[in-house]
Amino acid sequence: MAVITKDQVKHVANLARLAITEEEAEHYTEKLASIIEFAEQLNEVDTSGVEPTTHPVPLVNVLREDKPSKGLDRDLMLKNVPEHEDGMVKVPSILG
Amino acid sequence: MTLFNHSAKELQQLLHSKEVSAVELTDEAFRRIGKVDGDVKAFLALNEEQAKARAAELDNTPADQRGPLHGLPVGVKDNIVTEGLETTCASRMLGGFDPIYHATAAKKLDDAGLITVGKVNMDEFAMGGSTETSYYKKTANPWNLDYVPGGSSGGSAAAVAAGEVPFTLGTDTGGSIRQPAAYCGVVGMKPTYGRVSRYGLVAFASSLDQIGPITRTVEDNAFLLSAISGHDPFDSTSFDIDVPDFASALTGDIKGLKIGIASEYLGEGVGEASRNAVKDAIKVLESLGAEVEEVSLPHTKYALPAYYLLSSSEASSNLARFDGIRYGYRAEGIENLEDLYKQTRSEGFGDEVKTRIMLGTFALSSGFYDAYYKKAQKVRTLVRDDFTNAFEKYDVVIGPTSPTPAFKLGEQIDDPLTMYANDILTIPVNLAGVPAISVPCGFDNGLPLGLQIIGRHFDESTVYRVAHAFEQSTDFHKRMPEIREGLEQ
């Protein structure tokens, strides 16, 4: 069985909010399949009883004093916003 | 000829004796960039006006208030945000992005009196091993312009090798500082995870990314790492521990030090030139009184597949922020929000970035999470344990930085697995979070090779000590590529 099908690639592209053409779907199916097949060799490793590592150097509960501080200036934050109006970020209509 | 074949210490002496000023050094950087960057193509954006003004200010600083890097020019990888200086991650997605604050590392460069002359090229969002996935340009290896500089910090390594600037910052997620440093014959350090703040580093894989210095010499590297290290309240994964003066560790004495040579790093998939260069390096280290023995890191082979699943999974989440709404590229003429996201991301990201986002989304998706993501996390534990076990007996572990010297531009870009395999010897280090350096250790057909020295968590000092002792007993770091200074571009 193929490790990843073209339909799965289309599904994943949609989850990742990427628009891909039929031709691209074929390209990525091939490319992703070769990488996933390569990754399958992890199944050779016995990991029973092994804890997963989420973080290379363990850290627990990094706390700071609960003191408010000033955030960034609004005008400054809008500097890189492609479209804005009256100090607000503008997006296309959400409800069709 | 360039002034930047001098060490930081030598340049500092020239500044101190007023033989040269910071303004002149900055001018020299821009002159050299103007002459050679048309061929090397390391820089994406130049900061000429601000850099010159800053140099003039720094020339007025009293001598007793100057640190070891005062008044010297530096280049910064383009995924580290710099206030008022375009930061693109070499992606169309961030074309024209004008950061409103400095990354902590960039701020620390300023605090140390360094002068940021520009931003250097990289693989798009640091995903790649040759700098060829950059949307803007393909950087060349200064030793042979037909070859890649490595990646993803290819611009950082090439700019130093070409004598455009004496130092740069790079970032390393799976080898992206050490591999290009090896390919370009310079010194590159990936510090311990948590040593340098990641605040303002555009995230690729947050549990692996670290910022680190690329320089001509080990001593310069130690100076620069001391300057950028330290706890930062804006990055809760940065460790709250003292930052040593790393340069003080460079005693030249490695007598009695226990060095493990990783047998897997001389095994399958590693070329003869890299193996032989490291075998020669072992003789040098032994002649200095170190005890070198073979040590096994049995899970080395599995680090690469585990890394691609984990780093891509983290990337798929981190890069979700690029949606065309708050910053960066935005697709035109789209009426509906969902289509705006999709069109923006499809037009803004390149092929390799899309590949990794989809791979990560797949590995995290319902039904595949346990088989891929979680399995890779467990293998990560085993890779980390390999190092923990080795460091019970050895002070450092060594091996080649990469299996081969640099390859030709265009040669591997269509073959992802071959490209990924260049990082088999650097990736385990990121998974374990330990520090490692690459220092020049030989040449093969005129292309440099690197020796990798890996240390315990937060023991960069010992890594630097070994690297420095080796460097001072060899002359590889004194060689510079011959680049003709062309006409002003």
Coordinates of C-alpha atoms in Angstrom, one line a residue:
Chain A
M1 CA 0.0 0.0 0.0
A2 CA 1.2 3.5 -0.8
V3 CA 2.4 5.4 2.2
I4 CA 0.4 8.4 1.1
T5 CA -2.2 8.7 -1.7
K6 CA -2.9 11.7 -3.9
D7 CA -6.3 12.2 -2.1
Q8 CA -4.5 12.3 1.3
V9 CA -2.1 14.9 -0.1
K10 CA -5.0 17.0 -1.2
H11 CA -6.6 16.6 2.2
V12 CA -3.4 17.6 4.0
A13 CA -2.9 20.6 1.7
N14 CA -6.4 21.7 2.6
L15 CA -5.7 21.3 6.3
A16 CA -2.5 23.4 5.9
R17 CA -4.4 26.0 3.8
L18 CA -2.4 25.5 0.7
A19 CA -4.1 25.6 -2.7
I20 CA -2.5 23.0 -5.0
T21 CA -3.2 22.1 -8.6
E22 CA -3.7 18.6 -9.9
E23 CA -0.2 18.6 -11.2
E24 CA 1.2 19.8 -7.9
A25 CA -0.8 17.1 -6.1
E26 CA 1.1 14.5 -8.1
H27 CA 4.4 16.2 -7.5
Y28 CA 3.9 16.4 -3.7
T29 CA 2.5 12.8 -3.6
E30 CA 5.7 11.6 -5.1
K31 CA 8.0 13.8 -3.0
L32 CA 6.2 13.1 0.3
A33 CA 6.0 9.4 -0.4
S34 CA 9.7 9.2 -0.7
I35 CA 10.3 11.0 2.5
I36 CA 7.6 9.1 4.4
E37 CA 9.0 5.7 3.1
F38 CA 12.4 6.8 4.3
A39 CA 10.9 7.7 7.7
E40 CA 9.3 4.2 8.0
Q41 CA 12.7 2.8 9.1
L42 CA 11.9 4.2 12.5
N43 CA 9.7 1.1 12.9
E44 CA 12.9 -0.9 13.2
V45 CA 13.6 0.8 16.5
D46 CA 12.2 -0.8 19.6
T47 CA 10.7 2.1 21.6
S48 CA 8.6 0.2 24.1
G49 CA 8.9 1.8 27.5
V50 CA 10.7 4.9 26.0
E51 CA 9.3 8.3 27.0
P52 CA 8.9 10.8 24.2
T53 CA 11.1 13.9 24.2
T54 CA 9.3 17.1 23.6
H55 CA 12.1 19.4 24.7
P56 CA 15.8 18.8 24.6
V57 CA 16.7 20.4 27.9
P58 CA 13.9 19.8 30.5
L59 CA 12.3 23.0 32.0
V60 CA 9.4 23.1 34.4
N61 CA 7.1 26.0 35.1
V62 CA 9.0 29.0 34.0
L63 CA 7.3 31.8 36.0
R64 CA 7.7 35.5 36.2
E65 CA 6.3 38.1 38.5
D66 CA 2.7 38.9 37.7
K67 CA 3.4 42.5 36.7
P68 CA 1.7 44.2 33.8
S69 CA 4.0 45.9 31.2
K70 CA 3.3 47.9 28.1
G71 CA 2.9 46.1 24.8
L72 CA 3.8 47.4 21.4
D73 CA 2.4 50.6 20.1
R74 CA -0.7 50.1 17.9
D75 CA 0.4 52.3 15.0
L76 CA 3.7 50.5 15.0
M77 CA 2.0 47.1 14.9
L78 CA 0.0 48.2 11.9
K79 CA 3.2 49.0 10.0
N80 CA 3.4 45.7 8.2
V81 CA -0.4 45.0 7.9
P82 CA -1.2 44.8 4.2
E83 CA -4.7 46.3 4.7
H84 CA -6.1 48.3 7.6
E85 CA -8.6 50.9 8.4
D86 CA -9.2 53.1 11.5
G87 CA -6.5 51.3 13.4
M88 CA -8.0 47.9 12.7
V89 CA -6.8 45.0 10.5
K90 CA -9.0 44.5 7.5
V91 CA -9.9 41.1 6.1
P92 CA -12.3 40.0 3.3
S93 CA -15.9 39.2 4.4
I94 CA -16.0 36.1 6.6
L95 CA -19.7 35.3 6.2
G96 CA -20.7 34.7 2.6
Chain B
M1 CA 42.8 41.9 -0.3
T2 CA 40.6 42.4 2.8
L3 CA 41.1 43.6 6.3
F4 CA 38.9 40.8 7.5
N5 CA 41.7 38.2 7.4
H6 CA 42.6 39.6 10.8
S7 CA 41.1 38.3 14.0
A8 CA 38.9 40.4 16.3
K9 CA 41.8 40.9 18.6
E10 CA 44.1 42.2 15.9
L11 CA 41.3 44.5 14.6
Q12 CA 40.8 45.7 18.1
Q13 CA 44.5 46.6 18.4
L14 CA 44.3 48.5 15.1
L15 CA 41.3 50.4 16.5
H16 CA 43.0 51.0 19.8
S17 CA 46.2 52.3 18.2
K18 CA 44.0 54.4 15.9
E19 CA 45.6 52.9 12.8
V20 CA 42.0 52.3 11.7
S21 CA 38.7 53.6 12.8
A22 CA 35.3 51.9 13.1
V23 CA 34.1 54.1 10.2
E24 CA 37.0 52.8 8.1
L25 CA 36.3 49.2 9.0
T26 CA 32.6 49.7 8.0
D27 CA 33.6 51.3 4.8
E28 CA 35.9 48.4 4.1
A29 CA 33.0 45.9 4.6
F30 CA 30.9 47.8 2.1
R31 CA 33.8 48.2 -0.3
R32 CA 34.6 44.5 -0.1
I33 CA 30.9 43.5 -0.5
G34 CA 30.7 45.8 -3.5
K35 CA 33.7 44.1 -5.1
V36 CA 32.9 40.4 -4.5
D37 CA 29.3 40.0 -3.7
G38 CA 28.3 40.1 -7.3
D39 CA 30.0 36.7 -7.5
V40 CA 29.4 35.4 -4.0
K41 CA 25.8 36.7 -3.6
A42 CA 25.8 36.4 0.2
F43 CA 23.9 39.6 1.1
L44 CA 20.2 40.2 0.7
A45 CA 19.9 43.7 2.2
L46 CA 22.6 46.3 3.1
N47 CA 22.4 48.7 6.0
E48 CA 24.9 51.2 4.7
E49 CA 23.6 54.5 6.0
Q50 CA 22.7 53.4 9.5
A51 CA 25.9 51.3 9.8
K52 CA 28.1 54.3 8.9
A53 CA 26.3 56.6 11.3
R54 CA 26.7 54.0 14.1
A55 CA 30.4 53.5 13.3
A56 CA 31.0 57.2 13.7
E57 CA 29.3 57.1 17.1
L58 CA 31.3 54.1 18.2
D59 CA 34.6 55.8 17.3
N60 CA 33.8 58.2 20.1
T61 CA 33.4 55.6 22.8
P62 CA 36.2 55.8 25.4
A63 CA 38.7 53.0 25.2
D64 CA 37.9 51.7 28.7
Q65 CA 34.3 51.2 27.8
R66 CA 35.0 49.0 24.7
G67 CA 34.5 45.3 24.6
P68 CA 36.4 42.8 22.4
L69 CA 34.1 43.3 19.5
H70 CA 33.6 47.0 19.7
G71 CA 33.4 48.8 16.3
L72 CA 33.6 45.7 14.2
P73 CA 31.1 44.9 11.4
V74 CA 28.8 41.9 11.5
G75 CA 26.3 40.2 9.1
V76 CA 23.0 38.8 10.3
K77 CA 21.1 35.8 8.9
D78 CA 17.8 37.0 7.4
N79 CA 15.6 35.0 9.8
I80 CA 16.7 37.1 12.7
V81 CA 14.5 40.3 12.9
T82 CA 16.3 43.6 12.8
E83 CA 14.4 46.8 13.6
G84 CA 14.2 49.0 10.5
L85 CA 16.1 46.5 8.3
E86 CA 14.2 44.3 5.9
T87 CA 13.9 40.7 7.1
T88 CA 12.6 38.2 4.6
C89 CA 13.7 34.7 5.7
A90 CA 14.7 34.5 2.0
S91 CA 11.0 34.0 1.3
R92 CA 8.6 35.8 -1.0
M93 CA 6.2 35.6 1.9
L94 CA 8.2 38.2 3.8
G95 CA 9.3 40.4 0.9
G96 CA 9.5 44.0 2.2
F97 CA 8.8 43.0 5.8
D98 CA 10.1 45.8 8.1
P99 CA 10.5 44.6 11.7
I100 CA 9.4 46.9 14.4
Y101 CA 11.7 45.4 17.1
H102 CA 15.2 43.8 17.3
A103 CA 15.6 40.1 18.1
T104 CA 17.4 39.8 21.4
A105 CA 20.5 38.5 19.7
A106 CA 20.5 41.5 17.3
K107 CA 20.1 43.8 20.3
K108 CA 23.0 42.1 22.0
L109 CA 25.1 42.7 18.9
D110 CA 24.3 46.4 19.3
D111 CA 25.1 46.3 23.0
A112 CA 28.5 44.8 22.3
G113 CA 29.3 47.6 19.9
L114 CA 29.1 45.5 16.7
I115 CA 27.9 47.2 13.6
T116 CA 25.2 45.3 11.5
V117 CA 26.1 45.9 7.9
G118 CA 23.4 43.8 6.4
K119 CA 21.3 40.7 6.2
V120 CA 22.6 37.5 4.6
N121 CA 21.0 34.9 2.4
M122 CA 19.7 31.5 3.6
D123 CA 17.4 28.7 2.5
E124 CA 13.8 29.8 2.6
F125 CA 12.7 29.8 6.2
A126 CA 16.0 27.9 6.9
M127 CA 14.6 24.8 5.2
G128 CA 17.4 23.4 3.0
G129 CA 21.1 22.5 3.0
S130 CA 22.5 24.5 0.1
T131 CA 20.9 28.0 0.3
E132 CA 19.3 27.2 -3.1
T133 CA 15.8 27.3 -1.8
S134 CA 16.1 31.1 -1.3
Y135 CA 13.5 32.9 -3.2
Y136 CA 15.9 35.7 -4.0
K137 CA 19.4 34.4 -5.0
K138 CA 21.7 31.5 -5.0
T139 CA 24.8 32.1 -2.9
A140 CA 28.1 30.6 -4.2
N141 CA 30.9 28.9 -2.3
P142 CA 33.8 31.4 -2.2
W143 CA 36.3 28.5 -2.6
N144 CA 34.7 27.5 -6.0
L145 CA 31.8 29.6 -7.3
D146 CA 30.3 26.6 -9.0
Y147 CA 29.6 24.9 -5.7
V148 CA 27.0 25.5 -3.0
P149 CA 28.0 27.2 0.3
G150 CA 25.9 24.8 2.3
G151 CA 22.8 25.8 4.2
S152 CA 20.7 26.9 5.5
S153 CA 23.1 29.6 6.8
G154 CA 24.9 29.6 3.5
G155 CA 25.1 33.4 3.2
S156 CA 26.5 33.7 6.8
A157 CA 29.3 31.2 6.0
A158 CA 30.1 32.5 2.5
A159 CA 30.2 36.2 3.7
V160 CA 32.9 35.3 6.3
A161 CA 34.8 33.0 4.0
A162 CA 34.9 35.7 1.3
G163 CA 36.2 38.3 3.7
E164 CA 33.1 40.5 3.3
V165 CA 32.6 40.7 7.1
P166 CA 34.7 39.1 9.9
F167 CA 31.6 37.6 11.7
T168 CA 28.0 36.7 11.1
L169 CA 25.2 35.1 13.0
G170 CA 23.6 32.0 11.7
T171 CA 20.9 29.6 13.0
D172 CA 21.1 25.9 13.3
T173 CA 18.0 23.6 13.4
G174 CA 19.6 20.4 12.0
G175 CA 23.2 21.6 11.1
S176 CA 22.5 24.9 9.4
I177 CA 25.5 26.6 11.1
R178 CA 28.0 23.8 11.1
Q179 CA 27.5 22.3 7.7
P180 CA 27.9 25.6 5.8
A181 CA 30.8 26.5 8.1
A182 CA 32.4 23.2 7.1
Y183 CA 31.7 23.7 3.3
C184 CA 33.2 27.3 3.4
G185 CA 36.2 26.6 5.7
V186 CA 35.1 28.7 8.6
V187 CA 34.2 28.2 12.3
G188 CA 30.6 27.7 13.2
M189 CA 29.1 27.0 16.6
K190 CA 25.6 25.7 17.5
P191 CA 25.3 26.5 21.2
T192 CA 23.4 24.4 23.7
Y193 CA 19.6 24.7 23.2
G194 CA 18.6 27.5 25.6
R195 CA 22.0 29.3 25.6
V196 CA 20.9 32.0 23.2
S197 CA 17.5 33.7 23.2
R198 CA 15.3 32.8 20.3
Y199 CA 13.2 35.9 20.7
G200 CA 12.9 37.5 17.3
L201 CA 14.2 34.5 15.5
V202 CA 11.5 33.6 13.0
A203 CA 10.6 30.1 14.2
F204 CA 11.2 27.0 12.1
A205 CA 11.3 24.2 14.6
S206 CA 11.1 25.7 18.1
S207 CA 12.5 22.7 20.0
L208 CA 15.6 22.6 17.8
D209 CA 16.4 26.1 16.6
Q210 CA 19.4 28.0 18.0
I211 CA 21.3 31.1 17.0
G212 CA 25.1 30.9 16.8
P213 CA 28.2 32.6 15.5
I214 CA 30.2 32.0 12.3
T215 CA 33.7 33.4 12.3
R216 CA 37.2 32.9 10.9
T217 CA 38.8 31.7 14.2
V218 CA 37.7 29.9 17.3
E219 CA 38.7 32.8 19.5
D220 CA 36.4 35.2 17.6
N221 CA 33.7 32.7 17.8
A222 CA 34.0 32.5 21.6
F223 CA 33.9 36.3 21.9
L224 CA 30.7 36.5 19.8
L225 CA 29.0 33.7 21.6
S226 CA 29.6 35.4 25.0
A227 CA 28.1 38.6 23.5
I228 CA 24.9 37.0 22.4
S229 CA 24.2 34.5 25.2
G230 CA 22.1 34.8 28.3
H231 CA 18.7 34.4 29.8
D232 CA 15.9 36.5 28.2
P233 CA 12.5 37.0 29.8
F234 CA 11.1 37.1 26.3
D235 CA 12.2 33.5 25.6
S236 CA 11.2 31.2 28.5
T237 CA 13.2 28.4 27.0
S238 CA 16.4 30.4 27.4
F239 CA 18.3 29.2 30.4
D240 CA 18.8 31.3 33.4
I241 CA 22.5 30.4 34.0
D242 CA 25.7 32.3 34.0
V243 CA 27.4 33.1 30.7
P244 CA 31.1 32.3 30.9
D245 CA 33.7 34.3 29.2
F246 CA 34.2 31.5 26.6
A247 CA 37.5 33.0 25.4
S248 CA 39.1 32.4 28.8
A249 CA 38.7 28.6 28.1
L250 CA 41.1 28.8 25.2
T251 CA 44.2 27.6 27.2
G252 CA 45.6 25.4 24.4
D253 CA 45.9 22.6 27.0
I254 CA 43.9 19.5 26.3
K255 CA 46.3 17.1 28.0
G256 CA 44.5 14.1 29.5
L257 CA 41.2 15.2 28.0
K258 CA 39.0 12.2 27.0
I259 CA 37.7 12.4 23.4
G260 CA 35.3 9.9 21.9
I261 CA 35.4 9.4 18.2
A262 CA 31.9 8.4 17.1
S263 CA 32.3 5.2 15.1
E264 CA 29.0 5.7 13.3
Y265 CA 30.3 9.1 12.1
L266 CA 33.1 7.3 10.1
G267 CA 30.7 4.6 8.8
E268 CA 28.2 4.1 6.1
G269 CA 27.4 7.1 4.0
V270 CA 30.5 9.1 5.0
G271 CA 33.0 9.8 2.2
E272 CA 36.6 8.9 2.3
A273 CA 37.9 12.5 2.3
S274 CA 35.9 13.4 5.4
R275 CA 37.0 10.1 7.1
N276 CA 40.6 10.7 6.3
A277 CA 40.6 14.3 7.4
V278 CA 39.1 13.3 10.8
K279 CA 41.6 10.5 11.2
D280 CA 44.4 13.1 10.6
A281 CA 42.7 15.4 13.2
I282 CA 42.7 12.5 15.7
K283 CA 46.5 12.3 15.3
V284 CA 46.8 16.0 16.0
L285 CA 44.6 15.8 19.1
E286 CA 46.6 12.8 20.4
S287 CA 49.9 14.6 19.8
L288 CA 48.5 17.3 22.1
G289 CA 48.0 14.8 24.9
A290 CA 44.3 14.0 24.5
E291 CA 43.1 10.4 24.8
V292 CA 41.0 9.4 21.8
E293 CA 38.9 6.3 21.8
E294 CA 36.0 5.0 19.7
V295 CA 32.6 5.4 21.1
S296 CA 29.3 4.1 19.7
L297 CA 26.2 6.4 19.2
P298 CA 24.0 3.5 18.1
H299 CA 20.9 5.5 17.1
T300 CA 22.7 7.9 14.8
K301 CA 21.1 6.4 11.7
Y302 CA 17.6 7.1 13.0
A303 CA 18.2 10.7 13.9
L304 CA 17.6 11.8 10.3
P305 CA 14.1 10.4 9.7
A306 CA 13.1 11.4 13.3
Y307 CA 14.3 14.9 12.6
Y308 CA 12.3 15.3 9.4
L309 CA 9.1 14.3 11.1
L310 CA 9.6 16.4 14.2
S311 CA 11.0 19.5 12.5
S312 CA 8.4 19.5 9.8
S313 CA 5.6 19.0 12.4
E314 CA 6.8 22.0 14.3
A315 CA 7.2 24.0 11.1
S316 CA 3.7 23.2 10.0
S317 CA 2.4 24.8 13.2
N318 CA 4.9 27.7 13.3
L319 CA 4.3 28.7 9.7
A320 CA 0.5 28.8 10.1
R321 CA 1.0 32.4 11.1
F322 CA 1.7 33.4 7.6
D323 CA -1.8 34.0 6.3
G324 CA -1.6 37.4 4.5
I325 CA -3.5 39.2 7.3
R326 CA -1.1 40.8 9.7
Y327 CA 2.2 41.0 7.8
G328 CA 4.0 39.7 4.8
Y329 CA 2.7 38.8 1.3
R330 CA -1.0 39.0 0.5
A331 CA -2.6 37.5 -2.6
E332 CA -4.5 40.1 -4.6
G333 CA -8.1 40.2 -5.7
I334 CA -9.5 37.5 -3.4
E335 CA -13.0 37.9 -2.1
N336 CA -13.2 35.3 0.6
L337 CA -11.1 34.8 3.7
E338 CA -10.4 31.1 3.3
D339 CA -9.3 31.6 -0.3
L340 CA -7.2 34.5 0.8
Y341 CA -5.3 32.2 3.2
K342 CA -4.8 29.5 0.6
Q343 CA -3.8 31.8 -2.3
T344 CA -1.5 33.8 -0.1
R345 CA 0.3 30.7 1.2
S346 CA 0.5 29.0 -2.2
E347 CA 2.0 32.0 -3.8
G348 CA 4.2 33.1 -0.9
F349 CA 5.9 29.8 0.0
G350 CA 8.3 27.9 -2.2
D351 CA 8.3 24.2 -3.0
E352 CA 10.5 23.0 -0.1
V353 CA 8.6 25.0 2.5
K354 CA 5.3 23.6 1.2
T355 CA 6.7 20.1 1.2
R356 CA 7.7 20.4 4.9
I357 CA 4.4 22.0 5.9
M358 CA 2.5 19.2 4.3
L359 CA 4.8 16.5 5.7
G360 CA 4.3 18.0 9.2
T361 CA 0.6 18.4 8.8
F362 CA 0.4 14.7 7.7
A363 CA 2.6 13.5 10.7
L364 CA 0.4 15.4 13.1
S365 CA -3.0 14.5 11.5
S366 CA -5.5 12.2 13.1
G367 CA -4.7 8.6 12.5
F368 CA -1.0 9.2 11.8
Y369 CA 0.1 11.0 14.9
D370 CA 1.2 8.0 17.0
A371 CA 2.9 6.2 14.1
Y372 CA 4.9 9.2 13.0
Y373 CA 5.1 12.1 15.3
K374 CA 5.1 10.3 18.6
K375 CA 7.4 7.5 17.4
A376 CA 9.9 10.2 16.3
Q377 CA 9.7 11.8 19.7
K378 CA 10.6 8.4 21.3
V379 CA 13.5 7.9 18.9
R380 CA 14.6 11.4 19.9
T381 CA 14.9 10.2 23.5
L382 CA 17.2 7.3 22.3
V383 CA 19.4 9.7 20.3
R384 CA 19.7 12.0 23.3
D385 CA 20.5 9.0 25.5
D386 CA 23.3 8.0 23.2
F387 CA 25.0 11.3 24.0
T388 CA 24.3 11.2 27.7
N389 CA 26.0 7.7 27.8
A390 CA 29.0 8.9 25.8
F391 CA 29.5 11.9 28.0
E392 CA 29.7 9.8 31.1
K393 CA 33.1 8.7 29.8
Y394 CA 34.2 11.4 27.4
D395 CA 34.6 15.1 27.6
V396 CA 33.8 15.7 24.0
V397 CA 32.7 13.5 21.0
I398 CA 34.1 14.2 17.6
G399 CA 33.5 13.3 14.0
P400 CA 33.2 14.9 10.6
T401 CA 30.7 17.8 10.3
S402 CA 29.4 16.5 7.0
P403 CA 29.9 13.3 5.0
T404 CA 31.5 15.1 2.0
P405 CA 32.7 18.6 1.0
A406 CA 30.4 21.0 -0.8
F407 CA 28.6 19.8 -3.9
K408 CA 27.8 21.6 -7.2
L409 CA 25.0 24.1 -7.5
G410 CA 21.9 22.4 -8.9
E411 CA 23.3 18.9 -8.3
Q412 CA 21.0 17.8 -5.5
I413 CA 18.1 20.3 -5.5
D414 CA 15.7 17.8 -7.1
D415 CA 16.6 14.9 -4.9
P416 CA 15.4 15.7 -1.3
L417 CA 16.7 12.5 0.3
T418 CA 20.2 13.0 -1.0
M419 CA 20.1 16.6 0.1
Y420 CA 18.8 15.7 3.6
A421 CA 21.6 13.0 4.0
N422 CA 24.2 15.8 4.1
D423 CA 23.0 16.5 7.6
I424 CA 23.2 12.9 9.0
L425 CA 26.1 13.9 11.3
T426 CA 24.8 17.3 12.5
I427 CA 21.1 16.4 13.2
P428 CA 21.7 14.1 16.2
V429 CA 23.2 17.1 18.0
N430 CA 20.1 19.2 17.6
L431 CA 17.8 16.4 18.7
A432 CA 19.9 16.1 21.9
G433 CA 20.2 19.9 22.4
V434 CA 23.9 19.7 23.0
P435 CA 26.5 22.2 21.7
A436 CA 28.8 21.5 18.7
I437 CA 31.3 23.4 16.6
S438 CA 32.7 22.9 13.2
V439 CA 36.3 23.9 12.6
P440 CA 38.3 23.6 9.3
C441 CA 40.3 20.3 9.2
G442 CA 41.3 19.8 5.6
F443 CA 40.6 20.2 1.9
D444 CA 39.5 17.9 -0.8
N445 CA 40.0 19.1 -4.4
G446 CA 40.3 22.6 -3.1
L447 CA 37.1 22.4 -1.0
P448 CA 37.2 22.7 2.8
L449 CA 36.2 20.0 5.2
G450 CA 35.1 20.4 8.8
L451 CA 35.8 18.6 12.1
Q452 CA 32.8 18.5 14.4
I453 CA 33.4 18.7 18.2
I454 CA 30.3 18.0 20.4
G455 CA 30.1 18.7 24.1
R456 CA 27.9 18.3 27.1
H457 CA 24.9 20.6 27.7
F458 CA 26.1 24.1 28.5
D459 CA 29.8 23.0 28.2
E460 CA 30.7 25.1 25.2
S461 CA 33.9 26.0 27.1
T462 CA 35.4 22.5 26.6
V463 CA 34.2 22.4 23.0
Y464 CA 36.0 25.7 22.3
R465 CA 39.1 24.6 24.2
V466 CA 39.5 21.5 22.0
A467 CA 38.6 23.4 18.8
H468 CA 41.1 26.1 19.6
A469 CA 43.9 23.7 20.5
F470 CA 43.3 21.9 17.2
E471 CA 43.1 25.1 15.2
Q472 CA 46.4 26.4 16.7
S473 CA 48.2 23.2 15.7
T474 CA 47.0 23.4 12.1
D475 CA 47.0 26.1 9.4
F476 CA 43.7 25.4 7.7
H477 CA 42.1 28.5 9.2
K478 CA 44.8 30.7 7.8
R479 CA 43.9 29.9 4.2
M480 CA 41.5 32.1 2.4
P481 CA 39.8 31.5 -0.9
E482 CA 41.2 33.6 -3.8
I483 CA 38.3 35.7 -5.0
R484 CA 39.0 38.3 -7.6
E485 CA 37.7 41.7 -6.7
G486 CA 35.5 42.4 -9.6
L487 CA 34.1 45.7 -10.8
E488 CA 31.8 47.5 -8.5
Q489 CA 28.4 45.9 -8.8

